[in-house]
XYZ file of C-alpha atoms in Angstrom:
338
model
C -13.835 -55.261 155.271
C -11.492 -57.761 156.911
C -10.186 -60.748 155.015
C -9.349 -64.143 156.468
C -7.794 -66.776 154.247
C -7.397 -69.576 156.773
C -8.559 -70.377 160.288
C -6.526 -72.841 162.293
C -7.433 -74.693 165.462
C -5.710 -78.041 165.850
C -6.652 -80.526 168.522
C -6.305 -84.242 169.164
C -8.210 -86.720 167.035
C -9.859 -84.029 164.957
C -6.420 -82.859 163.804
C -5.539 -86.370 162.678
C -8.746 -86.474 160.676
C -8.234 -83.016 159.207
C -11.231 -81.694 161.150
C -11.455 -78.854 163.637
C -15.076 -78.912 164.755
C -17.978 -81.172 165.619
C -20.383 -79.193 163.488
C -23.060 -80.896 161.423
C -23.382 -78.701 158.318
C -26.925 -77.989 157.133
C -28.026 -79.736 153.973
C -28.474 -77.792 150.750
C -31.570 -75.621 150.974
C -31.502 -75.665 154.769
C -29.371 -72.553 155.304
C -31.851 -71.047 157.768
C -31.453 -73.937 160.192
C -28.773 -73.496 162.859
C -25.664 -75.601 162.574
C -25.859 -78.382 165.137
C -23.037 -79.522 167.391
C -22.997 -82.632 169.562
C -20.887 -82.430 172.724
C -20.495 -85.841 174.352
C -19.092 -85.457 177.869
C -17.345 -88.710 178.732
C -14.310 -90.242 180.426
C -11.370 -90.533 178.057
C -7.641 -91.055 177.924
C -5.589 -88.183 176.542
C -1.910 -88.075 175.672
C 0.119 -85.324 177.315
C 3.499 -85.769 175.682
C 4.826 -89.175 176.762
C 2.238 -89.425 179.537
C -1.296 -90.737 179.001
C -3.864 -89.742 181.624
C -7.487 -90.567 182.316
C -9.722 -87.512 182.462
C -13.109 -86.194 181.290
C -13.485 -84.588 177.872
C -15.956 -83.469 175.242
C -15.865 -85.875 172.286
C -12.645 -87.481 173.488
C -10.397 -84.509 172.612
C -8.513 -81.867 174.594
C -9.525 -79.065 174.356
C -13.075 -79.784 173.234
C -14.144 -79.180 169.630
C -14.029 -75.698 168.183
C -17.537 -74.288 167.796
C -17.881 -71.503 165.237
C -20.723 -69.117 164.470
C -21.334 -65.653 163.045
C -22.794 -62.858 165.182
C -26.583 -62.932 164.986
C -26.729 -66.654 164.221
C -28.343 -69.329 166.360
C -26.091 -71.941 167.945
C -27.585 -75.377 168.597
C -25.641 -77.804 170.799
C -26.808 -81.146 172.146
C -25.053 -82.140 175.362
C -24.885 -85.908 175.864
C -23.819 -86.840 179.400
C -21.834 -90.070 179.439
C -20.152 -89.109 182.720
C -20.812 -90.779 186.085
C -21.860 -87.380 187.512
C -24.309 -84.603 186.536
C -22.926 -81.865 184.279
C -23.803 -78.696 182.310
C -22.261 -76.453 179.647
C -21.702 -72.771 180.409
C -21.060 -70.343 177.528
C -18.389 -68.048 178.941
C -18.608 -64.423 177.839
C -21.810 -64.713 175.803
C -24.850 -62.518 176.471
C -27.296 -65.379 176.465
C -30.868 -66.397 177.244
C -30.949 -67.234 180.956
C -32.189 -70.866 180.621
C -29.232 -71.618 178.332
C -26.507 -70.281 180.650
C -25.566 -73.644 182.181
C -25.314 -72.546 185.828
C -26.775 -75.475 187.838
C -29.264 -74.503 190.509
C -29.719 -71.054 188.969
C -30.433 -71.164 185.251
C -31.016 -74.904 184.824
C -30.893 -78.268 186.552
C -27.760 -80.300 185.872
C -28.039 -82.933 183.175
C -28.005 -86.326 184.888
C -25.785 -89.241 183.806
C -27.248 -90.801 180.667
C -29.289 -87.656 179.938
C -29.164 -84.988 177.256
C -29.840 -81.265 177.064
C -30.355 -79.055 174.014
C -28.684 -75.654 174.171
C -30.158 -73.303 171.559
C -29.304 -69.601 171.685
C -28.411 -66.586 169.557
C -24.896 -65.179 169.708
C -25.355 -61.398 169.549
C -21.717 -60.307 169.676
C -18.657 -61.392 167.702
C -15.516 -62.320 169.542
C -13.304 -64.918 171.198
C -15.302 -66.897 173.737
C -15.293 -70.386 175.212
C -17.466 -73.016 176.867
C -16.975 -75.279 179.875
C -18.710 -77.336 182.530
C -20.092 -75.302 185.428
C -20.340 -78.215 187.902
C -17.793 -78.523 190.721
C -14.235 -78.909 189.484
C -15.173 -80.499 186.136
C -13.707 -77.527 184.250
C -10.351 -78.401 185.841
C -10.358 -81.706 183.953
C -10.804 -81.427 180.194
C -14.382 -80.179 179.900
C -13.761 -76.966 177.989
C -13.361 -75.714 174.427
C -13.299 -72.566 172.259
C -16.332 -70.754 170.856
C -15.370 -68.297 168.108
C -18.007 -65.863 166.847
C -17.133 -64.155 163.575
C -17.979 -60.551 162.755
C -19.924 -60.359 159.462
C -18.478 -56.847 159.034
C -14.995 -57.616 160.354
C -12.971 -54.364 160.271
C -9.685 -55.974 161.305
C -7.430 -56.908 158.391
C -5.353 -60.090 158.663
C -4.442 -63.109 156.574
C -5.183 -65.985 158.956
C -5.846 -66.743 162.604
C -4.852 -69.187 165.325
C -6.839 -70.089 168.433
C -4.634 -70.657 171.494
C -6.126 -72.275 174.617
C -4.017 -72.133 177.792
C -4.517 -74.457 180.746
C -2.929 -75.599 184.002
C -3.123 -79.369 184.433
C -2.940 -81.911 187.252
C -5.713 -84.449 186.531
C -4.266 -87.961 186.353
C -0.802 -86.663 187.278
C -1.237 -85.460 190.868
C -4.580 -87.072 191.648
C -7.736 -85.253 190.543
C -8.924 -81.631 190.836
C -11.275 -82.784 193.608
C -8.286 -84.181 195.527
C -6.466 -80.862 195.136
C -9.491 -78.899 196.347
C -9.819 -81.130 199.431
C -6.161 -80.560 200.264
C -6.546 -76.800 199.941
C -9.707 -76.725 202.051
C -8.161 -78.873 204.802
C -5.407 -76.356 205.552
C -5.190 -72.661 206.380
C -1.562 -72.449 205.257
C -0.519 -70.918 201.961
C 2.535 -71.348 199.755
C 4.007 -67.849 200.028
C 6.479 -68.578 197.239
C 3.629 -68.251 194.700
C 4.002 -64.511 194.349
C 4.020 -61.987 191.505
C 4.993 -58.340 191.689
C 2.871 -57.674 188.588
C -0.181 -59.149 190.335
C 0.499 -57.322 193.584
C 1.491 -60.241 195.789
C -0.038 -63.708 196.046
C -0.514 -65.077 192.524
C -2.071 -68.513 193.049
C -2.955 -71.353 195.408
C -0.908 -74.250 194.020
C 1.675 -75.310 191.473
C 0.547 -77.517 188.613
C 2.759 -80.246 187.157
C 1.909 -79.255 183.582
C 0.919 -76.132 181.659
C -0.668 -76.690 178.261
C -1.278 -74.943 174.945
C -4.102 -76.603 173.008
C -3.777 -79.730 175.130
C -0.030 -80.120 174.614
C 2.773 -79.782 177.216
C 6.146 -78.132 176.469
C 7.773 -81.535 175.883
C 5.443 -82.136 172.905
C 4.537 -78.640 171.748
C 1.863 -77.610 169.294
C 3.208 -75.989 166.113
C 1.366 -73.123 164.412
C 2.556 -72.979 160.801
C 2.296 -69.942 158.526
C 4.350 -68.079 155.922
C 6.686 -65.160 156.557
C 5.192 -61.681 156.371
C 1.687 -63.007 156.961
C -0.443 -60.875 159.281
C -1.890 -63.313 161.814
C -4.575 -62.925 164.453
C -4.008 -64.921 167.641
C -7.062 -65.592 169.813
C -5.840 -66.463 173.320
C -8.109 -68.080 175.936
C -7.074 -68.851 179.528
C -8.988 -71.959 180.594
C -6.773 -72.463 183.658
C -8.133 -72.992 187.147
C -5.473 -71.226 189.201
C -2.932 -69.661 186.853
C -2.509 -66.237 185.312
C -0.199 -66.524 182.300
C 2.308 -63.976 181.000
C 2.231 -64.361 177.200
C 4.847 -63.389 174.611
C 5.890 -64.384 171.107
C 9.668 -64.473 170.844
C 11.146 -62.035 168.331
C 7.905 -60.120 167.853
C 5.846 -57.309 169.317
C 2.084 -57.790 169.417
C -0.791 -55.405 168.832
C -3.713 -56.072 171.195
C -7.013 -55.635 169.327
C -9.657 -57.326 171.528
C -10.167 -58.133 175.177
C -12.754 -60.617 176.475
C -14.219 -60.786 172.978
C -14.727 -57.069 172.382
C -12.594 -54.668 170.316
C -10.338 -52.078 171.887
C -8.207 -49.304 170.484
C -5.086 -51.138 169.218
C -2.123 -51.003 171.565
C 1.302 -52.494 170.821
C 3.168 -54.263 173.635
C 5.726 -57.033 174.151
C 3.759 -59.118 176.636
C 0.477 -59.316 178.554
C -0.907 -61.152 181.571
C -4.130 -63.052 181.001
C -6.143 -64.076 184.059
C -8.348 -67.141 184.445
C -11.321 -66.953 182.075
C -9.972 -63.938 180.182
C -9.387 -63.671 176.444
C -7.066 -61.465 174.418
C -6.722 -61.149 170.642
C -3.548 -59.767 169.095
C -2.210 -59.388 165.578
C 1.386 -59.711 164.462
C 3.251 -59.767 161.155
C 5.365 -62.901 161.332
C 9.077 -62.945 160.580
C 10.944 -65.825 158.915
C 12.014 -68.649 161.235
C 10.696 -70.646 164.180
C 9.669 -68.737 167.292
C 8.593 -69.611 170.856
C 5.046 -68.783 171.875
C 5.363 -68.770 175.648
C 2.779 -68.491 178.414
C 4.707 -68.127 181.672
C 2.781 -69.319 184.745
C 2.853 -66.087 186.737
C 4.428 -66.587 190.159
C 4.922 -70.314 189.614
C 8.030 -70.708 187.469
C 6.532 -73.143 184.921
C 5.377 -72.336 181.417
C 3.187 -73.427 178.566
C 4.964 -73.462 175.223
C 4.268 -73.771 171.507
C 6.155 -73.066 168.285
C 5.189 -70.558 165.597
C 6.934 -71.687 162.426
C 7.298 -69.853 159.116
C 10.337 -71.770 157.830
C 10.776 -75.533 157.502
C 14.548 -75.230 157.799
C 14.624 -73.269 161.054
C 15.334 -75.216 164.232
C 12.587 -75.063 166.849
C 13.740 -73.168 169.948
C 13.946 -75.230 173.157
C 10.988 -75.005 175.509
C 13.073 -73.248 178.183
C 14.480 -70.659 175.782
C 14.845 -67.153 177.167
C 12.220 -64.794 175.750
C 13.289 -61.174 176.376
C 9.811 -59.909 175.468
C 8.496 -61.334 178.757
C 10.387 -58.577 180.626
C 9.655 -55.703 178.273
C 6.576 -53.520 177.901
C 3.585 -55.209 179.517
C -0.036 -54.412 178.743
C -1.869 -52.614 181.538
C -5.620 -52.385 181.966
C -5.401 -48.599 181.649
C -3.985 -49.141 178.130
C -7.324 -50.602 177.052
C -9.944 -48.273 175.609
C -13.177 -49.620 174.165
């Protein structure tokens, strides 16, 4: 049976408080009751390095709070809409009861400003999943977060795990996502420089001013701290709107163990491309030092960047450091076997 000694997801205010979730733990003797989460969708200011922007978030943090469950459990989430517009929550990658799916006009009506909605559903399958608004371009602000479902019979052996949420960002920097969508829809022209051989040609519709890991830009990177020789599971989620990311951990090879939440036969590579909405899990035995975790914006030239540190004395690599693994063996879909 797998063993996990420490789970790490660090984000915004909850990190400062030493918290990683918005879960209300059941009282003693109430173990059968589902753990309850409150997601308050509201306008907020978030700090992106030296820049502070106005956007929409869950609970005032970017990404939204980590929600955790074990396969077979019931998840209970109360959405409180403090936005000026209607909204929903969609549970990406979860086989779910239809009325709980959060698709407005199909599975439910949008929750109006000032209203609430109770999402209550069983999570049948373990894995790396996420949640987000399913209304207009709200996802392209800050209305998203990770949903991690543990396996009660986890076969994968590792010491600890990190959740890594990738995003492309323009809200409050280059107008709003709605502004960007209007510009795209008003023209038939396309930026032909946004191309990727790995993706077979056109890679995207627009360049974003920032690319984030767990809500942090390269100028103020997130640090994932561990000890040397620890076997670590990375859960990677692409919450971007228009960016496929090429991911690598400098100085290390990675063994892919899960894709879109479900296990696959392990395959060891140097890098992988993760499309919008996709998830990949990989395990790696960490070396001693400080290493760049890079998510290159495929066809765009920019990158998201974080630091994986196993030594206090090691200097953090610069955000533009060359990462040879990005040009070495890349995961292909035909490498993946359920």
